[in-house]
MMTF fields as JSON, N, C-alpha, C and O atoms, coordinates in Angstrom:
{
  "mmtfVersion": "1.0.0",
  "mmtfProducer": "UNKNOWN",
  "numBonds": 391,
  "numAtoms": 392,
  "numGroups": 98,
  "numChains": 1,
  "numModels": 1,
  "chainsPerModel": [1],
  "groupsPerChain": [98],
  "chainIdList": ["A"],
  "bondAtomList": [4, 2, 8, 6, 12, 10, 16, 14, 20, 18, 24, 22, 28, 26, 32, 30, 36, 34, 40, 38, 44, 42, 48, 46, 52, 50, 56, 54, 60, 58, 64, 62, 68, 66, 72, 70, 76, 74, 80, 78, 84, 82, 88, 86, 92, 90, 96, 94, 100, 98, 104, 102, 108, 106, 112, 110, 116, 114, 120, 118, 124, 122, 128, 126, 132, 130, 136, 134, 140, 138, 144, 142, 148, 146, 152, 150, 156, 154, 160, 158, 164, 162, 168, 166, 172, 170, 176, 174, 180, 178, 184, 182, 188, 186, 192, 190, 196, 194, 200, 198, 204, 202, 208, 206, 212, 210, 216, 214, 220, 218, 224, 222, 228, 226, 232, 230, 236, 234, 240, 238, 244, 242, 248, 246, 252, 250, 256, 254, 260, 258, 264, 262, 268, 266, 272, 270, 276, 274, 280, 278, 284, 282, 288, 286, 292, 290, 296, 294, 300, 298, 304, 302, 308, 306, 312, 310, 316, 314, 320, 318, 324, 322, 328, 326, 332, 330, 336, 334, 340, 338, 344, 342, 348, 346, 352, 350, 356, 354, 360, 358, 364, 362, 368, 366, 372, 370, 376, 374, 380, 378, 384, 382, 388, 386],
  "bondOrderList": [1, 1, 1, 1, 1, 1, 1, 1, 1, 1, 1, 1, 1, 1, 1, 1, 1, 1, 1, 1, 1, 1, 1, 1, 1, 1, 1, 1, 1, 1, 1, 1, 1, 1, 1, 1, 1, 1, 1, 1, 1, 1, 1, 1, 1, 1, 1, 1, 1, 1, 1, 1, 1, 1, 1, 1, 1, 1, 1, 1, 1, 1, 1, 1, 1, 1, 1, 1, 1, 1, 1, 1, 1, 1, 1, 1, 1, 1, 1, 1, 1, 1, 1, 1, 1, 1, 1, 1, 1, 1, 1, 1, 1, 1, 1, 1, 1],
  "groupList": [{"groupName": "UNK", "atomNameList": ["N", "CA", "C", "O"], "elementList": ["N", "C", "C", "O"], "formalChargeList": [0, 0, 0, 0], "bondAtomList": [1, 0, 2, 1, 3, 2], "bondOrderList": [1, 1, 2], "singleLetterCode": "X", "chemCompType": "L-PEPTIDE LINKING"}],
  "groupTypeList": [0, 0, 0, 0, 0, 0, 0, 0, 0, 0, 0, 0, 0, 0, 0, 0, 0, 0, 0, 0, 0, 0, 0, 0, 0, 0, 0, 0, 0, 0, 0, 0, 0, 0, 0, 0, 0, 0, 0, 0, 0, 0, 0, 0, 0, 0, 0, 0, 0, 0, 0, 0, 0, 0, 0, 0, 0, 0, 0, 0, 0, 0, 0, 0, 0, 0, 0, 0, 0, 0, 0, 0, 0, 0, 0, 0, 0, 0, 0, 0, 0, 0, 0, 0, 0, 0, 0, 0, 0, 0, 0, 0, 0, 0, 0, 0, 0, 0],
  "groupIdList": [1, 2, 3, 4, 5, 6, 7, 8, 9, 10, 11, 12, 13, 14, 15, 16, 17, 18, 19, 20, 21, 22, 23, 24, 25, 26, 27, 28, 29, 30, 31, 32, 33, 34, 35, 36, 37, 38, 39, 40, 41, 42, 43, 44, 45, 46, 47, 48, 49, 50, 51, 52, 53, 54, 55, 56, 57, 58, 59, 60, 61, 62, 63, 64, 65, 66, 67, 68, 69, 70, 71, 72, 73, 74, 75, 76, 77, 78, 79, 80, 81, 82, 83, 84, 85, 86, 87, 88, 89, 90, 91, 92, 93, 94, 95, 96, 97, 98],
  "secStructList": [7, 7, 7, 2, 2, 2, 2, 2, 2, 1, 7, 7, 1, 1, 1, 2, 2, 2, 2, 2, 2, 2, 2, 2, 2, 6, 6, 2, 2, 2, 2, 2, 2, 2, 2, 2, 2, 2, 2, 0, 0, 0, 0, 0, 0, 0, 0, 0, 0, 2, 2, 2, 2, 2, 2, 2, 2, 2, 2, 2, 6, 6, 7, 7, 7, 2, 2, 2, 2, 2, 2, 2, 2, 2, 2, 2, 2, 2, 2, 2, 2, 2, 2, 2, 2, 2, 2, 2, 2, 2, 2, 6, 6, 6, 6, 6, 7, 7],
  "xCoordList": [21.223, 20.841, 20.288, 19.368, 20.739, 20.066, 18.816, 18.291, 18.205, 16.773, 16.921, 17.693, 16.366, 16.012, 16.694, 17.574, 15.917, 15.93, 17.734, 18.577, 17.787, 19.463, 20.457, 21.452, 20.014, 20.903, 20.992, 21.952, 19.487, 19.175, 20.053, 20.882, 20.056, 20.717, 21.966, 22.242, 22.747, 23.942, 24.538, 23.905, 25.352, 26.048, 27.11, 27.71, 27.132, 28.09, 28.988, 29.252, 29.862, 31.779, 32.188, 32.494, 32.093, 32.433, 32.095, 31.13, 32.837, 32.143, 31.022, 30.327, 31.028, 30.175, 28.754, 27.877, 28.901, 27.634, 27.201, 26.144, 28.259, 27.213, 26.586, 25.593, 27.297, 26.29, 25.444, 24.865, 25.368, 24.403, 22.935, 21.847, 23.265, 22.268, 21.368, 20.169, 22.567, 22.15, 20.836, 19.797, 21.927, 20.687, 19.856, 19.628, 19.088, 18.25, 16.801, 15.609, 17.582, 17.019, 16.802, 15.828, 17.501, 16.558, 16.121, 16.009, 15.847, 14.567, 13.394, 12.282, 13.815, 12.387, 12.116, 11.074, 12.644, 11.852, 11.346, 10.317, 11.68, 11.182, 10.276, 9.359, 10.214, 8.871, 7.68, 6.65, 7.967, 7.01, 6.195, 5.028, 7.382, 7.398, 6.427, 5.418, 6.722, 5.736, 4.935, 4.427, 4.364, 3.148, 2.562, 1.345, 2.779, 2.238, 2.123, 1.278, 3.129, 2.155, 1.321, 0.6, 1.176, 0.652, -0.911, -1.744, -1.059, -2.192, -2.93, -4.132, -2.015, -2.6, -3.258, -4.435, -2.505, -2.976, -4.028, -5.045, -4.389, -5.37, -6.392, -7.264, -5.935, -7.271, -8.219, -9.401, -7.0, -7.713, -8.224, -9.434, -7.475, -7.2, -8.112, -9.265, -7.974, -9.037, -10.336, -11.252, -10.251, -11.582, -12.27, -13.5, -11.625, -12.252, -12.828, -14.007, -11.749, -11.872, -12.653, -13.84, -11.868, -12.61, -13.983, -14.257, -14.595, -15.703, -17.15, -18.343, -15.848, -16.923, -17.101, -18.198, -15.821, -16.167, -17.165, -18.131, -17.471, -18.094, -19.453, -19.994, -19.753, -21.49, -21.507, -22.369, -20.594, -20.875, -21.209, -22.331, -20.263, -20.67, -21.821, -22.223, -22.223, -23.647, -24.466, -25.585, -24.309, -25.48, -25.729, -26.838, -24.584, -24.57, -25.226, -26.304, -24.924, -26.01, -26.869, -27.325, -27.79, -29.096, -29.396, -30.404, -27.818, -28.239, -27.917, -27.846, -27.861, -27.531, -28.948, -30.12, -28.231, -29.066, -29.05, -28.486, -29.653, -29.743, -28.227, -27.475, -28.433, -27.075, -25.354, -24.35, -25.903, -24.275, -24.433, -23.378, -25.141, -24.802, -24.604, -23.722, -25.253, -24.745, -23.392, -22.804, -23.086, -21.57, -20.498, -19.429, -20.983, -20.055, -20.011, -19.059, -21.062, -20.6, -20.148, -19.452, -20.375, -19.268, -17.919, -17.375, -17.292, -16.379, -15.646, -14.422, -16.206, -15.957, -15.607, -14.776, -16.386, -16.519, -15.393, -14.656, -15.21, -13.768, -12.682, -11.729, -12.832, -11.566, -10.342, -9.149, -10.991, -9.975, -9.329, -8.381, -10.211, -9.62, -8.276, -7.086, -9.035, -8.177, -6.495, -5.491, -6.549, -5.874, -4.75, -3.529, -5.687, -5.009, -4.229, -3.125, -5.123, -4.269, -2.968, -2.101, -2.766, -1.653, -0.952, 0.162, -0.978, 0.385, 0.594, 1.743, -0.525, 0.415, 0.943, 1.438, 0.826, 1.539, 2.953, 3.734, 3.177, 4.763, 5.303, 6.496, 4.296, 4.967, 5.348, 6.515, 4.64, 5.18, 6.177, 6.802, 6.596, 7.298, 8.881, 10.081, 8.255, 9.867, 10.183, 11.373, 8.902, 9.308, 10.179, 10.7, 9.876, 10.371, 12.276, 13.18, 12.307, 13.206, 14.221, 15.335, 14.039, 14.271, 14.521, 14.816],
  "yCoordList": [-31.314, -30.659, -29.272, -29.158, -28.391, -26.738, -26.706, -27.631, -25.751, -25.427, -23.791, -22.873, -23.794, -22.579, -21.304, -20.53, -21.405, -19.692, -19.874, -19.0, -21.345, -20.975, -20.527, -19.854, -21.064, -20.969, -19.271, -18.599, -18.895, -17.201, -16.587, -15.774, -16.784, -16.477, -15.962, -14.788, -16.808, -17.196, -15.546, -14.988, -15.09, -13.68, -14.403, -15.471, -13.517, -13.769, -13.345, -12.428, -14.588, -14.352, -12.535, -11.497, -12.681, -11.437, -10.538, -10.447, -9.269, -8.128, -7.26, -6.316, -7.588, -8.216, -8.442, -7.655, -9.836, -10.309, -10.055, -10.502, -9.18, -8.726, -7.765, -7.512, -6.7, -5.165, -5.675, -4.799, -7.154, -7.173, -7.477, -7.052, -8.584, -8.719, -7.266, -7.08, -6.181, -5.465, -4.286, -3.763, -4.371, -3.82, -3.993, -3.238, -5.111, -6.082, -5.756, -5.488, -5.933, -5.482, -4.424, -4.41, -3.229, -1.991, -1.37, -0.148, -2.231, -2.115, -2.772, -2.584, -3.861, -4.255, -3.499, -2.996, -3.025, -1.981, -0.543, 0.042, -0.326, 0.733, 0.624, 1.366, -0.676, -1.04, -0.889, -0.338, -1.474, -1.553, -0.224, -0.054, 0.6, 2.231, 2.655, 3.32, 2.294, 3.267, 2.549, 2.854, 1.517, 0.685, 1.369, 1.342, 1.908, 1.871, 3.971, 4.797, 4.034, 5.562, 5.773, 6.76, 5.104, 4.924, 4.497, 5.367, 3.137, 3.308, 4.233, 4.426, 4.69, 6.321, 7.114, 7.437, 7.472, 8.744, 7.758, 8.076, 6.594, 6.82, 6.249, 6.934, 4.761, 3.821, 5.744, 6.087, 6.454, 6.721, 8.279, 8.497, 9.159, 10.567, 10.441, 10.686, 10.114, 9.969, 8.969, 9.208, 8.04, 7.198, 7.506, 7.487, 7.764, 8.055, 10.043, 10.327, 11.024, 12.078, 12.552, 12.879, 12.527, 13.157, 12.697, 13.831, 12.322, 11.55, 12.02, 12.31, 11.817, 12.583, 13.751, 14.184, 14.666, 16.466, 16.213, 16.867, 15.765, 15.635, 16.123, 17.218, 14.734, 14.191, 15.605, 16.429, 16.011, 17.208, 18.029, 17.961, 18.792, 19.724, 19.514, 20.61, 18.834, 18.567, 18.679, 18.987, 18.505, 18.564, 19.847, 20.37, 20.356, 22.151, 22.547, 23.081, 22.459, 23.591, 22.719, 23.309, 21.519, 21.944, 20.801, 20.762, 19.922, 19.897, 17.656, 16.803, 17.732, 15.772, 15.222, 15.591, 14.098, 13.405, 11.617, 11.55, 10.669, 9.467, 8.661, 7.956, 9.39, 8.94, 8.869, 8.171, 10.214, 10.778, 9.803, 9.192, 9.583, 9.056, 7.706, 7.284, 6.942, 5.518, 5.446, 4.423, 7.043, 6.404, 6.584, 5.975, 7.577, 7.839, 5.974, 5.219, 5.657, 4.665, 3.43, 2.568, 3.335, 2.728, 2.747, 1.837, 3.789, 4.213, 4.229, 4.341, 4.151, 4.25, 2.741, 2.402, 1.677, 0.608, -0.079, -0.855, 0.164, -0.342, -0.056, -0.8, 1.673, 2.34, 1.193, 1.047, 0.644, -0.694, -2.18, -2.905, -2.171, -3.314, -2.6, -2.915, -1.512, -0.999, -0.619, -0.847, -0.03, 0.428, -0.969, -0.944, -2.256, -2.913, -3.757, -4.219, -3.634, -4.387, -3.765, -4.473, -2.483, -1.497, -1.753, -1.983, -1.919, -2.287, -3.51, -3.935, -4.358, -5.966, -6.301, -7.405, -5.324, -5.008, -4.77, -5.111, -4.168, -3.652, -4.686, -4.783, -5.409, -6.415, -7.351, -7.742, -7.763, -8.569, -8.617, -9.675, -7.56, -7.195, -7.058, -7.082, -6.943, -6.413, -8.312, -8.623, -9.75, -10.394, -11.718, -12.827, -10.661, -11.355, -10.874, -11.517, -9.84, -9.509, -9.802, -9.332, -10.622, -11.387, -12.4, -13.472],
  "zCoordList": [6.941, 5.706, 6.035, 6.846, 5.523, 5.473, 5.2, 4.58, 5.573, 5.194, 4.054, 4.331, 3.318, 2.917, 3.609, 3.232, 4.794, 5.111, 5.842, 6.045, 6.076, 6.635, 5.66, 5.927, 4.21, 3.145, 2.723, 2.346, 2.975, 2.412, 3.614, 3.205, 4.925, 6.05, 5.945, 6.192, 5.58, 5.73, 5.184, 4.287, 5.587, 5.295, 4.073, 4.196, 2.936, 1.672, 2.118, 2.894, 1.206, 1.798, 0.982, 1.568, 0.148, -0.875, -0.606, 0.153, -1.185, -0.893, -1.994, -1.619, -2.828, -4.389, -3.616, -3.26, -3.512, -3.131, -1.574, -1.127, -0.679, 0.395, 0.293, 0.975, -1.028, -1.02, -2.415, -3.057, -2.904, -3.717, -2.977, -3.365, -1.448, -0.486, -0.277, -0.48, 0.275, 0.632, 0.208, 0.611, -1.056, -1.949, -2.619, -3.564, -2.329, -2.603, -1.389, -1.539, -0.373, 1.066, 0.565, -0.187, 0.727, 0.337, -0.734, -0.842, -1.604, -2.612, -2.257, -2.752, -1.023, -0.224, 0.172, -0.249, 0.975, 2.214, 1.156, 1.494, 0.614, -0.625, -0.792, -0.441, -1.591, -2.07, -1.49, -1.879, -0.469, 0.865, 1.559, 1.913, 1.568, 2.15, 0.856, 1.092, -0.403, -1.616, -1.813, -2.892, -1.3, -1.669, -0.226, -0.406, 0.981, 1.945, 1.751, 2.096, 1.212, 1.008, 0.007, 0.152, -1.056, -2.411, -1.423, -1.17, -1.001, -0.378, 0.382, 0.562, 0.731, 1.941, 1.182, 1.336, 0.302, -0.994, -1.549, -0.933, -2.489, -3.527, -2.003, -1.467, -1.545, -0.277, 0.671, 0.645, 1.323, 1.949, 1.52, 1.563, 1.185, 0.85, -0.214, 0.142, -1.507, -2.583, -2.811, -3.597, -2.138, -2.188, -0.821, -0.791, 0.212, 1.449, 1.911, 2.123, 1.957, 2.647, 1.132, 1.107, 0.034, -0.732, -1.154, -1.546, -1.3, -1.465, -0.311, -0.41, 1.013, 2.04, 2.239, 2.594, 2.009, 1.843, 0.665, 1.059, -0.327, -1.484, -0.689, -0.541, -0.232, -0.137, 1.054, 0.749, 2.469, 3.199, 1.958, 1.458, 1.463, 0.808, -0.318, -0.709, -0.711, -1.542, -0.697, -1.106, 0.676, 1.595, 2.11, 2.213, 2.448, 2.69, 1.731, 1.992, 0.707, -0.705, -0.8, -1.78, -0.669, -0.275, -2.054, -2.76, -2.251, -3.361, -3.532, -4.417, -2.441, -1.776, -2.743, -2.667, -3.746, -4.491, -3.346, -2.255, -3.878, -4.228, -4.183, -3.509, -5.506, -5.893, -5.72, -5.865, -5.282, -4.665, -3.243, -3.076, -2.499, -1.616, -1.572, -0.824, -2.227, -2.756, -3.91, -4.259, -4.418, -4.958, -3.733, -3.688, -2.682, -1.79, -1.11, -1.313, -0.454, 0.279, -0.646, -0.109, -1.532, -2.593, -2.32, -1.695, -2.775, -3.019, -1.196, -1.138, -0.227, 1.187, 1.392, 2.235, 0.448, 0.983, 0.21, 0.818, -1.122, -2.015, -1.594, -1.366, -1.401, -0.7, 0.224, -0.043, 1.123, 1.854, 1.327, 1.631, 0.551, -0.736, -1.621, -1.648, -2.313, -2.923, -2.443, -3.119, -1.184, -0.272, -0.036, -0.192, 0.423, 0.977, -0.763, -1.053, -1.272, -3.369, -2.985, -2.472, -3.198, -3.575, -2.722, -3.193, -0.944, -0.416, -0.321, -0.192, -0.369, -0.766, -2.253, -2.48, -3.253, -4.176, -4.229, -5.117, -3.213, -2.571, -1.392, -1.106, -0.779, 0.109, -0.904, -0.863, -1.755, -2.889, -3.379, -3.438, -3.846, -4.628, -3.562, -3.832, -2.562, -1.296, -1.285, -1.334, -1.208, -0.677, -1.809, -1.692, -2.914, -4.065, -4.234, -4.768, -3.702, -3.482, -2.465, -2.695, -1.165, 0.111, -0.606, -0.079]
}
């Protein structure tokens, strides 16, 4: 008796259903690729660098509250959750597509 992944395995007789495989596959890997730059940009670039030029530069002018520094490490500390939501968003989505 077959298992699953031998049945998904198996290369289609047709030529239909091998470039339907195919392109199936690369809307996975897509997915994957824009869930993994999508995290880069908001996880690290906007919850991380910006946040910290922030609190530097509040500290250069002389003007670093309380507060700013507890939203920075907030926002430092979600940043990797967030980051990691958005590309297993796209692994999802690639493995629904497999």
């Amino acid at each position: 008796m077959e298992t699953e992944r031998e049945k998904r395995d198996k290369k289609p007789v047709d030529k239909a259903a091998w470039l339907a495989v195919r392109l199936r596959k690369a809307a996975g890997f897509l997915s994957v690729l824009l869930g993994t730059v999508l995290a880069l940009y908001i996880g690290v670039w906007k919850m991380i660098v910006k946040p910290l030029l922030k609190l530097y530069l509040t500290w250069r002018a002389g003007q670093l509250t309380l507060l700013i520094i507890v939203i920075t490490i907030l926002k430092c500390w979600l940043s990797l959750t967030v980051a990691g939501l958005i590309w297993s968003a796209g692994y999802m989505i690639k493995c629904m597509l497999d």
